[in-house]
PDB file of C-alpha atoms in Angstrom:
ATOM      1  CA  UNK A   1     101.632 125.712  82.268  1.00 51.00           C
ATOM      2  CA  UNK A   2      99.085 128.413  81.070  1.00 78.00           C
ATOM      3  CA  UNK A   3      97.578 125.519  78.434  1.00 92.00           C
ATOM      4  CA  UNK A   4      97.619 121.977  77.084  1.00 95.00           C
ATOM      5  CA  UNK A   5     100.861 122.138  75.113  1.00 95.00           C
ATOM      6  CA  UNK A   6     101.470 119.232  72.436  1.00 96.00           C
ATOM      7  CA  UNK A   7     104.877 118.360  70.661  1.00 97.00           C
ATOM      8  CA  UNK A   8     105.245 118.262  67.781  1.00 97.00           C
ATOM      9  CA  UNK A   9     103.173 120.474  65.895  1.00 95.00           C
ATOM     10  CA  UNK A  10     104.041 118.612  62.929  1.00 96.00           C
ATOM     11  CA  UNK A  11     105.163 114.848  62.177  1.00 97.00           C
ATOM     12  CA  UNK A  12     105.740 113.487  59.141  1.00 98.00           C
ATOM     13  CA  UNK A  13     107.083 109.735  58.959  1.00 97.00           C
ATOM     14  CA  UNK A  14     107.535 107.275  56.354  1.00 97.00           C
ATOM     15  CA  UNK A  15     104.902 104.667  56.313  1.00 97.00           C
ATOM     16  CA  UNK A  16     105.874 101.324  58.833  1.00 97.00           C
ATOM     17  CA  UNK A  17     108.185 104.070  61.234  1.00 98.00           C
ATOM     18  CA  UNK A  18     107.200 104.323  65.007  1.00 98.00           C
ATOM     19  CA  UNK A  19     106.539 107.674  66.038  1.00 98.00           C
ATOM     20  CA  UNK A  20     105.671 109.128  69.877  1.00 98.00           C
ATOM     21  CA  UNK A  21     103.398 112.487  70.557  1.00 98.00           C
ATOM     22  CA  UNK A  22     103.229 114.118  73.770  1.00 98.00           C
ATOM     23  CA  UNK A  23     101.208 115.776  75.726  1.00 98.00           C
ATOM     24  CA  UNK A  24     101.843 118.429  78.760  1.00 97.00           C
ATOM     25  CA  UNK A  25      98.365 118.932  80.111  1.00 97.00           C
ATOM     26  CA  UNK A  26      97.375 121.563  82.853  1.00 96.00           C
ATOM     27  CA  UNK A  27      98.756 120.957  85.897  1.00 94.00           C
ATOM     28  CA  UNK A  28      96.486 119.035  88.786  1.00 93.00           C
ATOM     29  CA  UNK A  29      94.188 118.186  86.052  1.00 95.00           C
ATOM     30  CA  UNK A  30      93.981 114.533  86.624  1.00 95.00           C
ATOM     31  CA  UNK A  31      91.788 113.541  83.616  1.00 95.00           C
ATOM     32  CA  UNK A  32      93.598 113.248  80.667  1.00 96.00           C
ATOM     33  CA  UNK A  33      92.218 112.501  76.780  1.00 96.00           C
ATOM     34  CA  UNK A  34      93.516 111.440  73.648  1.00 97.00           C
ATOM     35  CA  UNK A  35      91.287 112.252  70.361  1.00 96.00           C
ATOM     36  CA  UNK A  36      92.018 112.074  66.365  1.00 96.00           C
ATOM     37  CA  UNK A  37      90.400 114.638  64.216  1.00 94.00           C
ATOM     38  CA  UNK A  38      91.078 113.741  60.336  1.00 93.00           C
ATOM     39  CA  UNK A  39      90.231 115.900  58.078  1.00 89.00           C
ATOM     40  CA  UNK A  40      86.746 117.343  57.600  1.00 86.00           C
ATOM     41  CA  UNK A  41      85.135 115.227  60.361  1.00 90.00           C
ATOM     42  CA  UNK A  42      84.850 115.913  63.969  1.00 91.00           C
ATOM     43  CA  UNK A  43      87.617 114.184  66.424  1.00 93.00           C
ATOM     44  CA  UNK A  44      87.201 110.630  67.810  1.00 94.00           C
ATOM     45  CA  UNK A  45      87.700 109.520  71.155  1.00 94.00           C
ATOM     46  CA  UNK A  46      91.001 107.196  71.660  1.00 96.00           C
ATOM     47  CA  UNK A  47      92.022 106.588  75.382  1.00 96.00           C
ATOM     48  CA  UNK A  48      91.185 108.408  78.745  1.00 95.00           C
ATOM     49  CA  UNK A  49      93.539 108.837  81.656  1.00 95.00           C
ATOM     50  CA  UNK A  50      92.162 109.034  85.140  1.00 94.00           C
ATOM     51  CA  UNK A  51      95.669 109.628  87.208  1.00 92.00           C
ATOM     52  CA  UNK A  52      98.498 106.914  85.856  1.00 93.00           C
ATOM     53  CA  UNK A  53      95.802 104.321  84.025  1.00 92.00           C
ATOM     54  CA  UNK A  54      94.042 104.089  81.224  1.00 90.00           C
ATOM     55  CA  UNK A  55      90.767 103.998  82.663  1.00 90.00           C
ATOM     56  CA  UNK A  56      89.161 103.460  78.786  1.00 93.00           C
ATOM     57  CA  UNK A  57      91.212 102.796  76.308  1.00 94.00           C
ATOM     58  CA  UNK A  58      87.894 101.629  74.040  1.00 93.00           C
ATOM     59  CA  UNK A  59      88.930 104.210  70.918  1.00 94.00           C
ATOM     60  CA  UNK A  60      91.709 102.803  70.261  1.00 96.00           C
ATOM     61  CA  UNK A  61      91.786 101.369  66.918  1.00 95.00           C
ATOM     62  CA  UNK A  62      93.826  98.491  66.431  1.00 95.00           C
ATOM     63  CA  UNK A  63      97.300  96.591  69.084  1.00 96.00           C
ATOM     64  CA  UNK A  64      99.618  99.385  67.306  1.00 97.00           C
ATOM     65  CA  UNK A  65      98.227 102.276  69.229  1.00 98.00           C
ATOM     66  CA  UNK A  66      99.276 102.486  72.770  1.00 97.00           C
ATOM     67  CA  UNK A  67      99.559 105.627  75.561  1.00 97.00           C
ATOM     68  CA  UNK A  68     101.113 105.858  78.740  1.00 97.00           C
ATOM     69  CA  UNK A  69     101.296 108.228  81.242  1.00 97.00           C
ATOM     70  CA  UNK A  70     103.907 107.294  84.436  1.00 95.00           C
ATOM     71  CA  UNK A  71     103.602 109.667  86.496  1.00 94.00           C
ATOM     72  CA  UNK A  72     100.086 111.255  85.957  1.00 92.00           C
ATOM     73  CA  UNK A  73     101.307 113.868  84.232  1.00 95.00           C
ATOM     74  CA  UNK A  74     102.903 114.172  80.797  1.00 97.00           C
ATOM     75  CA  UNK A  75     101.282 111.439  78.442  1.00 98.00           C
ATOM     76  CA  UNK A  76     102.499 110.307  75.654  1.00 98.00           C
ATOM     77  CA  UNK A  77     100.632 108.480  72.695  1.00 98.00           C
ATOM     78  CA  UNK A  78     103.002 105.962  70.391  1.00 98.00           C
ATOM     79  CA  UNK A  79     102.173 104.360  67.126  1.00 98.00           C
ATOM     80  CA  UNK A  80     103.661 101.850  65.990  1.00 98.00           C
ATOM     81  CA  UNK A  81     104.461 100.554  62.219  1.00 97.00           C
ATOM     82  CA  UNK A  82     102.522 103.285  61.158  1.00 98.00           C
ATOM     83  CA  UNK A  83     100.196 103.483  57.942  1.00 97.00           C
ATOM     84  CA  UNK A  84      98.886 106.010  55.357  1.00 97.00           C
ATOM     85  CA  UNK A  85      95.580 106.085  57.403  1.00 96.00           C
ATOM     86  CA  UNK A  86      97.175 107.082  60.461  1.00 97.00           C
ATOM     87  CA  UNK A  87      97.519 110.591  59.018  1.00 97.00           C
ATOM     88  CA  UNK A  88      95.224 113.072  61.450  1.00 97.00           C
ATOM     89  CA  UNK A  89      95.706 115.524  63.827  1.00 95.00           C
ATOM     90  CA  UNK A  90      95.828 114.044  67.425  1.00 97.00           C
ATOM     91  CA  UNK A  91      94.617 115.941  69.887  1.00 96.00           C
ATOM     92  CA  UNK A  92      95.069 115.964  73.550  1.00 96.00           C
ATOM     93  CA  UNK A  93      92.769 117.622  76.146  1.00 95.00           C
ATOM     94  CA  UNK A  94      92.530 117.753  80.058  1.00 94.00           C
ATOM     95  CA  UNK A  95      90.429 118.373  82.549  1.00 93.00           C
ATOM     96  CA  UNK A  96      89.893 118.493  86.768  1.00 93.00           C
ATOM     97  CA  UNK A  97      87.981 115.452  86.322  1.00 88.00           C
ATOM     98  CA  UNK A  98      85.775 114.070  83.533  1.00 85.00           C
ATOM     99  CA  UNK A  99      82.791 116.030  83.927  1.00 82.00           C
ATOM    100  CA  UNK A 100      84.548 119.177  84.056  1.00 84.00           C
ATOM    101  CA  UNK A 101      85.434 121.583  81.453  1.00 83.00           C
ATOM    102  CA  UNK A 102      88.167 119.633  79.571  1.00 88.00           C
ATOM    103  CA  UNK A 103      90.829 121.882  77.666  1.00 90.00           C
ATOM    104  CA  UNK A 104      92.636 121.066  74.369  1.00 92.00           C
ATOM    105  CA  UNK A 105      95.884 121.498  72.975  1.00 93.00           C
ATOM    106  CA  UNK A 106      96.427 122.559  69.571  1.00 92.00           C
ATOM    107  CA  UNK A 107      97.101 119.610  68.521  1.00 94.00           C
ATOM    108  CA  UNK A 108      99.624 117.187  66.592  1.00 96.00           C
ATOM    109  CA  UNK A 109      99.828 116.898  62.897  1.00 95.00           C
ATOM    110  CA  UNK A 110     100.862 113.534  61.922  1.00 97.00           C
ATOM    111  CA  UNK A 111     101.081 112.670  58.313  1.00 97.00           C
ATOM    112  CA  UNK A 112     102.220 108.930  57.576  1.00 98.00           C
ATOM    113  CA  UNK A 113     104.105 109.080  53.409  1.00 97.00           C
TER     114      UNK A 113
ATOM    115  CA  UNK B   1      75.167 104.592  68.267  1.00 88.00           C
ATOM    116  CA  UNK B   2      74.787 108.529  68.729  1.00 92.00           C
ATOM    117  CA  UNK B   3      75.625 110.343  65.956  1.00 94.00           C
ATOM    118  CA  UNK B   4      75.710 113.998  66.117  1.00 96.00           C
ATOM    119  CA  UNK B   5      75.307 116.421  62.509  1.00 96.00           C
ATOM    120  CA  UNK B   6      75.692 120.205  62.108  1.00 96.00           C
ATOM    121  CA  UNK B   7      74.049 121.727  59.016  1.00 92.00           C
ATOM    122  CA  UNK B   8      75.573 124.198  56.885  1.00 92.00           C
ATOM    123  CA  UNK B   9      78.897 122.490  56.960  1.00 94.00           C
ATOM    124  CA  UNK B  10      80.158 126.225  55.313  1.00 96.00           C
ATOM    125  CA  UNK B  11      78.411 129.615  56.209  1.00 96.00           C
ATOM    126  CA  UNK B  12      79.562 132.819  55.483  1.00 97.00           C
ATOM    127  CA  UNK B  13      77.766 136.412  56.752  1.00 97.00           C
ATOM    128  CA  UNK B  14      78.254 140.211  56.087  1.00 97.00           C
ATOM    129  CA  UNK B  15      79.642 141.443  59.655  1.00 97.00           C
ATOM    130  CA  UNK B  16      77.397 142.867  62.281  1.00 97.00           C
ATOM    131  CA  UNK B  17      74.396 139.924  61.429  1.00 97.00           C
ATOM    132  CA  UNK B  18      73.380 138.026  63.842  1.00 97.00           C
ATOM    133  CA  UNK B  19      73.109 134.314  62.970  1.00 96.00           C
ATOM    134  CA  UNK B  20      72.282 130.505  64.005  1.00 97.00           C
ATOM    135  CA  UNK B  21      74.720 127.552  63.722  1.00 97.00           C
ATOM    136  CA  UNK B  22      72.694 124.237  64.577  1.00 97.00           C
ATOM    137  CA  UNK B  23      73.459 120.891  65.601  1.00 98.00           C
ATOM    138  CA  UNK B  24      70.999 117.763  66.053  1.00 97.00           C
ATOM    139  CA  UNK B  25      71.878 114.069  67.675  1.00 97.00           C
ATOM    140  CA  UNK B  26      70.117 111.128  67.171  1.00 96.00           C
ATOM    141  CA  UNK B  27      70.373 109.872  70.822  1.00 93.00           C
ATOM    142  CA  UNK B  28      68.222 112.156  73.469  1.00 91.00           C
ATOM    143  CA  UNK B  29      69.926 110.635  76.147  1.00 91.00           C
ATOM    144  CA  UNK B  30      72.812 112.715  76.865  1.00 91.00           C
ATOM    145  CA  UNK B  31      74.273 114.114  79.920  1.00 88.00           C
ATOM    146  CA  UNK B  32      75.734 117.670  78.604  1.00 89.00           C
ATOM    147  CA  UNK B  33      76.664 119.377  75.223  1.00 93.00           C
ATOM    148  CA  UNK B  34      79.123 121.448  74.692  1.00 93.00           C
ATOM    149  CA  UNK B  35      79.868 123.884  71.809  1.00 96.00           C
ATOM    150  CA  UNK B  36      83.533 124.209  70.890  1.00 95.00           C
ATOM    151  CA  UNK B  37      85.067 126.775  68.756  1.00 96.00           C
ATOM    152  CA  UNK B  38      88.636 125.726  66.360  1.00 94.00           C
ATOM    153  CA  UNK B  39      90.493 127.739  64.846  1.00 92.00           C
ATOM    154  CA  UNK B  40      93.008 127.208  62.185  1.00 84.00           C
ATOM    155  CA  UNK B  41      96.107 124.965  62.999  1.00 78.00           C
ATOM    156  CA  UNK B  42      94.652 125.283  66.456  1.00 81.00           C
ATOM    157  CA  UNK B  43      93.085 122.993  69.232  1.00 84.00           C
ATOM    158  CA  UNK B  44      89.480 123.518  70.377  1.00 90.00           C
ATOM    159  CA  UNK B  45      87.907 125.886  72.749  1.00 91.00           C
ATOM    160  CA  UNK B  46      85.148 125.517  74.571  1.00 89.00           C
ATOM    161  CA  UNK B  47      82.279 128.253  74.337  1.00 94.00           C
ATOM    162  CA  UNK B  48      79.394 126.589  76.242  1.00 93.00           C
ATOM    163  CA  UNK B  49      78.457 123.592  78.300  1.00 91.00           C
ATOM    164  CA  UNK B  50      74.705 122.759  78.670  1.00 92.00           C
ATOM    165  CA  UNK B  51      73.406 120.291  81.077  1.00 89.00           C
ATOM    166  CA  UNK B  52      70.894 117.904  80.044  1.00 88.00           C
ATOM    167  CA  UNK B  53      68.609 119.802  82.738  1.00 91.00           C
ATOM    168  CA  UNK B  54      69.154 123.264  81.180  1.00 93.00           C
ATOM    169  CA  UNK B  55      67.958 124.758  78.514  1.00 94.00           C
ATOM    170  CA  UNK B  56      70.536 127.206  77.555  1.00 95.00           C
ATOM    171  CA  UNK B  57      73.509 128.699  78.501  1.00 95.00           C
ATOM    172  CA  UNK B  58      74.818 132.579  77.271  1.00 97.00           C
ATOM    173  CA  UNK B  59      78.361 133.668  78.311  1.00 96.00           C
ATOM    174  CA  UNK B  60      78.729 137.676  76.288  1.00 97.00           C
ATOM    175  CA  UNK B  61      77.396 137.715  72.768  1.00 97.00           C
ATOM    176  CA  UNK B  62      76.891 133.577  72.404  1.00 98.00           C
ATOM    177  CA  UNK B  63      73.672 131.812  73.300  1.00 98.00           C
ATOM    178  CA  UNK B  64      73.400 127.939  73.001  1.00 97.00           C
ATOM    179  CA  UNK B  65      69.883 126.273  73.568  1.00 97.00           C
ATOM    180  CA  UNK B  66      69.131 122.947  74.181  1.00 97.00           C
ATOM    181  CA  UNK B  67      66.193 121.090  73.203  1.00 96.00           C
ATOM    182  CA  UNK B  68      66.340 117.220  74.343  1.00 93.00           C
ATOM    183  CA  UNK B  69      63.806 115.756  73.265  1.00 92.00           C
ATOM    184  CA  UNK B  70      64.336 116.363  69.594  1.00 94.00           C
ATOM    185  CA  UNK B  71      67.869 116.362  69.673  1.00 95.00           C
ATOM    186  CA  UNK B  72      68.478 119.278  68.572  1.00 97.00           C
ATOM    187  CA  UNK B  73      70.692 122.588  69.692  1.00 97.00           C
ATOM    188  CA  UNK B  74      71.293 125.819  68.476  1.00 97.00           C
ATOM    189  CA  UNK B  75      74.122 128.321  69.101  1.00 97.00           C
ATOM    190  CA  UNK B  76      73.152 131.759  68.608  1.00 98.00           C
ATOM    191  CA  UNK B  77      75.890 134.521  67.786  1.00 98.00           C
ATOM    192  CA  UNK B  78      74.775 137.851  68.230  1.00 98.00           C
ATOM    193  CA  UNK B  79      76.445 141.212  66.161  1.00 98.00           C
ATOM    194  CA  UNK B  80      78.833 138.835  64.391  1.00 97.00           C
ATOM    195  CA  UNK B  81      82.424 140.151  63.937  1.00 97.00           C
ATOM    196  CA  UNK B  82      85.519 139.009  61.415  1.00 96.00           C
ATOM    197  CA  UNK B  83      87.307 137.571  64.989  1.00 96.00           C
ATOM    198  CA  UNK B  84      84.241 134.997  65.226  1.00 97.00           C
ATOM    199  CA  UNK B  85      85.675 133.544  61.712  1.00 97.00           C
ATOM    200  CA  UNK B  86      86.362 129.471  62.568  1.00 97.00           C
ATOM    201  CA  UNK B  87      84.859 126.235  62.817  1.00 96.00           C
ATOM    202  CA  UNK B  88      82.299 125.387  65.201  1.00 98.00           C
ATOM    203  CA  UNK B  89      82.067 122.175  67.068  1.00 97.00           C
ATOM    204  CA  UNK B  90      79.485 120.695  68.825  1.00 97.00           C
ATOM    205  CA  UNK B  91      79.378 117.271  71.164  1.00 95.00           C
ATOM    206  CA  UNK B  92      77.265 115.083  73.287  1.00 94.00           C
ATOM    207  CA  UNK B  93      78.258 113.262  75.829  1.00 89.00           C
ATOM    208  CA  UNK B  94      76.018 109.853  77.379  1.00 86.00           C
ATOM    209  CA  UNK B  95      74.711 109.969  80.833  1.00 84.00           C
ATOM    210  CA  UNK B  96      77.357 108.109  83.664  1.00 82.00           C
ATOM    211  CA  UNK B  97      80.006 109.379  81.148  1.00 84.00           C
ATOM    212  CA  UNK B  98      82.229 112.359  80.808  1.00 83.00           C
ATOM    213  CA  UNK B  99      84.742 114.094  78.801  1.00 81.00           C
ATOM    214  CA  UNK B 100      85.887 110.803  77.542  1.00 81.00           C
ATOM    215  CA  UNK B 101      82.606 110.334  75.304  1.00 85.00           C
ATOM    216  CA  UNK B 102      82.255 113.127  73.934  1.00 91.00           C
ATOM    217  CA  UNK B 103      80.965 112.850  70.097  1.00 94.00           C
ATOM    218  CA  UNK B 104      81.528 115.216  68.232  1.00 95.00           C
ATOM    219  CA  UNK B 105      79.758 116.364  64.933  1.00 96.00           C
ATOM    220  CA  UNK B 106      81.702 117.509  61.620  1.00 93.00           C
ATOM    221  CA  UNK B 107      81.496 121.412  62.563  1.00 95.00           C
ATOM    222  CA  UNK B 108      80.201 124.621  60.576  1.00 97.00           C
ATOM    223  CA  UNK B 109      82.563 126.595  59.176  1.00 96.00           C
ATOM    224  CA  UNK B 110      82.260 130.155  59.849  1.00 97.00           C
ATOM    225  CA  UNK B 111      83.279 133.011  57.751  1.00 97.00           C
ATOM    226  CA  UNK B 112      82.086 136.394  58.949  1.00 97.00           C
ATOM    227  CA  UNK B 113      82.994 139.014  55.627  1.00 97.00           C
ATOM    228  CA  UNK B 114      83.992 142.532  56.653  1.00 94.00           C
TER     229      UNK B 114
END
């Protein structure tokens, strides 16, 4: 695609529901990020993607956060039992490799009620 | 732990100024910084990537400078126009580490009045 492309735009869940984002980065960019931006600060680091695996997954707050990405491609980030706090914008970004420019999507909206 | 601060957090300008958005770190050891542009609702853009070898980069009317050793960098707008309206972002990144360390300060919000 012409972008990083990120579905939903919008999420709103009840607090303790499961919820999955995705992420469609560019294609043949093999590096793949996962940030969280709340509001008024800049976004955090989660979990990198070099090909299939998680090659740091250090941002990663807490067991109930976990991404996958099969096939090197799509990614998708999935929170489970989800609390008030979780509320942020997650963003995902790619690159050709890590030291590359790395291009974001517009981002997911996730607010946890 | 690098932590990375952009003063004013709000800044507004009459149209047609040129102006200065900075950004310091506490950490000189970085490997590049990068400014980033975001937009309402919308993901981020990069604008410029610096090398910790440079000392600045200029792609049309932008100009970011880099000075290391006091942490500090400065993104220079020149003839400011009502389309360079957003926030601007800028991050560090550590040496033997890319995209996937970037830190990222809490942005200056730019309002450029017609």
């Amino acid at each position: 695609g012409a972008g990083v492309s990120q579905t939903p735009s919008n999420k709103v869940t009840e607090k303790g529901k499961y919820v999955e984002l995705r992420c469609d980065p560019i294609s043949g960019h093999t590096a793949l990020y996962w940030y969280r931006q709340s509001l008024g600060q800049g976004p955090e680091f989660l979990i990198y993607f070099q090909g299939t695996g998680a090659a740091d997954d250090s941002g990663l707050p807490n067991d109930r956060f976990f991404a996958v990405r099969p096939e090197g491609s799509v990614s998708t980030l999935k929170i489970q039992r989800t609390e008030r706090g979780d509320s942020a914008v997650y963003l995902c970004a790619s690159s050709v490799d890590r030291n590359t420019e790395a291009f974001f999507g517009q981002g997911t909206r996730l607010t946890v009620v | 732990k690098q932590e990375v601060t952009q003063i004013p957090a709000a800044l507004s300008v009459p149209e047609g100024e040129n102006l200065v958005l900075n950004c310091s770190f506490t950490d000189s050891a970085i490997y590049n910084l990068q400014w980033f542009r975001q937009d309402p609702g919308k993901g981020l853009t990069s604008l410029l990537l610096i090398q910790s070898s440079q000392r600045e980069q200029t792609s049309g009317r932008l100009n970011a400078s880099l000075d290391k050793s006091s942490g500090r960098s400065t993104l220079y707008i020149a003839a400011s126009q009502p389309g360079d309206s957003a926030t601007y972002l800028c991050a560090v990144n550590p040496p033997n580490f890319g995209n996937e360390k970037l830190t990222f300060g809490t942005g200056t919000r730019l309002t450029i009045i017609p």
